[in-house]
PDB file of C-alpha atoms in Angstrom:
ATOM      1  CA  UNK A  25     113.171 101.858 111.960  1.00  0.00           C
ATOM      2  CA  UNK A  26     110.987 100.049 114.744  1.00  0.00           C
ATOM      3  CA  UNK A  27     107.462 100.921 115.401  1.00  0.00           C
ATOM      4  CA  UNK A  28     108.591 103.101 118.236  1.00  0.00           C
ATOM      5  CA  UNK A  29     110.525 104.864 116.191  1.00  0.00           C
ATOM      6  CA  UNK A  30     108.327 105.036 113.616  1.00  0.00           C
ATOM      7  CA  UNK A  31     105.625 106.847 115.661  1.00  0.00           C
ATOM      8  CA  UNK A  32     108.517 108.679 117.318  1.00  0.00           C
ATOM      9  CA  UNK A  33     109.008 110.290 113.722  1.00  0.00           C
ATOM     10  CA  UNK A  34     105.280 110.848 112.704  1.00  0.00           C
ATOM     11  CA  UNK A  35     105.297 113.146 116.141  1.00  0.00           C
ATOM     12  CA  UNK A  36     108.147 115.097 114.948  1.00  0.00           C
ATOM     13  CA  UNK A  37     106.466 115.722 111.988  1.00  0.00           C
ATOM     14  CA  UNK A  38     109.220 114.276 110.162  1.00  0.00           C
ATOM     15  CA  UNK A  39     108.583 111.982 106.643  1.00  0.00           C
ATOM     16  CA  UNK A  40     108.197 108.873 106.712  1.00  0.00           C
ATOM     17  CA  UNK A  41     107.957 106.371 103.545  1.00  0.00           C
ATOM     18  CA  UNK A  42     106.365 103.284 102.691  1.00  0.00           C
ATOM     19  CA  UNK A  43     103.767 100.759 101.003  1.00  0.00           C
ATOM     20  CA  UNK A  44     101.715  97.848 100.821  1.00  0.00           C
ATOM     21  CA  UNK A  45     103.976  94.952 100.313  1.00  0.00           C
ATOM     22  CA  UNK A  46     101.943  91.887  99.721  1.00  0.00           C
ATOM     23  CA  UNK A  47     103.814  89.218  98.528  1.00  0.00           C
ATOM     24  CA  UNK A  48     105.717  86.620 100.945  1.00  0.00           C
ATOM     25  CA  UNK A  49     109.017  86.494  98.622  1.00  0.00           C
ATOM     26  CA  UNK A  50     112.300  87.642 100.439  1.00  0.00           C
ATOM     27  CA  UNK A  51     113.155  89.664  96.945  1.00  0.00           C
ATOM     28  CA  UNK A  52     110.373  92.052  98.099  1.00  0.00           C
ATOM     29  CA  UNK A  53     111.750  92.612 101.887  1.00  0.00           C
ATOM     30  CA  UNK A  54     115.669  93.673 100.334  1.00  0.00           C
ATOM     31  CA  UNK A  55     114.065  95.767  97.179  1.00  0.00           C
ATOM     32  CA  UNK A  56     112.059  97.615 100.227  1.00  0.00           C
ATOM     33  CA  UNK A  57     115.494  98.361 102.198  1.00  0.00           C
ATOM     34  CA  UNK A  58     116.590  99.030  99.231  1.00  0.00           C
ATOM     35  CA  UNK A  59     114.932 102.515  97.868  1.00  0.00           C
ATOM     36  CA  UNK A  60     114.734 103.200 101.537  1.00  0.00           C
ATOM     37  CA  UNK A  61     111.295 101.883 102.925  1.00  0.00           C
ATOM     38  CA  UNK A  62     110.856 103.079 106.686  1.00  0.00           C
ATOM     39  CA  UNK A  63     107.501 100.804 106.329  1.00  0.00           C
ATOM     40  CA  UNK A  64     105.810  97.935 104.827  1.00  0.00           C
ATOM     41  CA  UNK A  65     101.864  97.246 105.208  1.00  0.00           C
ATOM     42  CA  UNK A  66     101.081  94.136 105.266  1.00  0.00           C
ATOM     43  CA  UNK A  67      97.137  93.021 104.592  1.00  0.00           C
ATOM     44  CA  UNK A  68      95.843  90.071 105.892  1.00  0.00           C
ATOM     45  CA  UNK A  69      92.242  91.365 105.878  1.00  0.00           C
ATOM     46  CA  UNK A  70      92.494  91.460 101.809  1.00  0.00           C
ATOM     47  CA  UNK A  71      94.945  89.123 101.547  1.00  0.00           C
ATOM     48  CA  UNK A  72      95.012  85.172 102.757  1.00  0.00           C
ATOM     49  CA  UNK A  73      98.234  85.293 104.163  1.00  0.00           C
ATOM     50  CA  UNK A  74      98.579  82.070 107.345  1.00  0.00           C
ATOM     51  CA  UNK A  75     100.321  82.981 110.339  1.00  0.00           C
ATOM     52  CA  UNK A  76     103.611  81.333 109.411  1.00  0.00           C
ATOM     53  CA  UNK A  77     103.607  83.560 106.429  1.00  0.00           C
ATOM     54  CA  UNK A  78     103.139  86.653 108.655  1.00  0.00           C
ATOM     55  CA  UNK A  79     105.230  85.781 110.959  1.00  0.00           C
ATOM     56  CA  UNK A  80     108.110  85.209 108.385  1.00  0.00           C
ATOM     57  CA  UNK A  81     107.344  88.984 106.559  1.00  0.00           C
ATOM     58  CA  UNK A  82     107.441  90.419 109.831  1.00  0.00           C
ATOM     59  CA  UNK A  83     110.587  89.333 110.755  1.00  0.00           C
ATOM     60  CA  UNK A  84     111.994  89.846 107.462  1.00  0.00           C
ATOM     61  CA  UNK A  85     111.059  93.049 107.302  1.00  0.00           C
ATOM     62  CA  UNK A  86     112.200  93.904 110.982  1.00  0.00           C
ATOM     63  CA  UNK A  87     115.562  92.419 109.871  1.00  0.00           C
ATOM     64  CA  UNK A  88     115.987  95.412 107.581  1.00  0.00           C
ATOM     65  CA  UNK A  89     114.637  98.068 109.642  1.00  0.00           C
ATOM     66  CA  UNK A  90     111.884  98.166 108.176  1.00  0.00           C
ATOM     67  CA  UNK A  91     108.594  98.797 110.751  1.00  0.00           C
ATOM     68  CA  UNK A  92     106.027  96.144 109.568  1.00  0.00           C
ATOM     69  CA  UNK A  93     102.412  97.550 110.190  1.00  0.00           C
ATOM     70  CA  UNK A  94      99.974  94.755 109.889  1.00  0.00           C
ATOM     71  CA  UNK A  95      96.169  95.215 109.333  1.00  0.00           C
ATOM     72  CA  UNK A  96      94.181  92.391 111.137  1.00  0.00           C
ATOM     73  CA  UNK A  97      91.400  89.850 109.522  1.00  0.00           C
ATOM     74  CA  UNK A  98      89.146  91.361 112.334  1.00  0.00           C
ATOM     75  CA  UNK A  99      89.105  93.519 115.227  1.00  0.00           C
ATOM     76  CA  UNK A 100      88.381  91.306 118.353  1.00  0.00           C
ATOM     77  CA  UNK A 101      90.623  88.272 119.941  1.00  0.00           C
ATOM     78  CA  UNK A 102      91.658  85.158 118.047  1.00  0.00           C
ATOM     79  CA  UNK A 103      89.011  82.842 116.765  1.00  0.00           C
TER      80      UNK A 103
END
């Protein structure tokens, strides 16, 4: 599931599933696809997570339809 289909769903009223998956470890992205993980959150406000990292979970995540929602260190453009 994409983000587009992701908020495609939520409209429909339909359930979605996921969680805050914090660790950059590519055990984590195939035990989310797993049990079935439409989702992962990803925290880099809490978390110190580089970009490289990011990037990689993203991707990783996308790979196994899995809609990576990221929450930002802050709210404005890049320092």
């Amino acid at each position: 599931m994409d983000g587009q289909q992701l908020a495609a769903a939520l409209r429909r009223g339909q359930r979605v599933y996921g969680s805050a998956l914090l660790a950059a470890s590519p055990i984590f992205a195939a035990y989310a696809q797993r049990i079935g993980l439409d989702w992962a959150f990803l925290d880099t406000e809490h978390i110190p997570l580089d970009r490289q990292t990011l990037a990689w979970m993203c991707r990783a995540y996308a790979a196994m339809d899995i809609a990576p929602i990221v929450r930002v260190p802050y709210p404005d453009a890049p320092r």
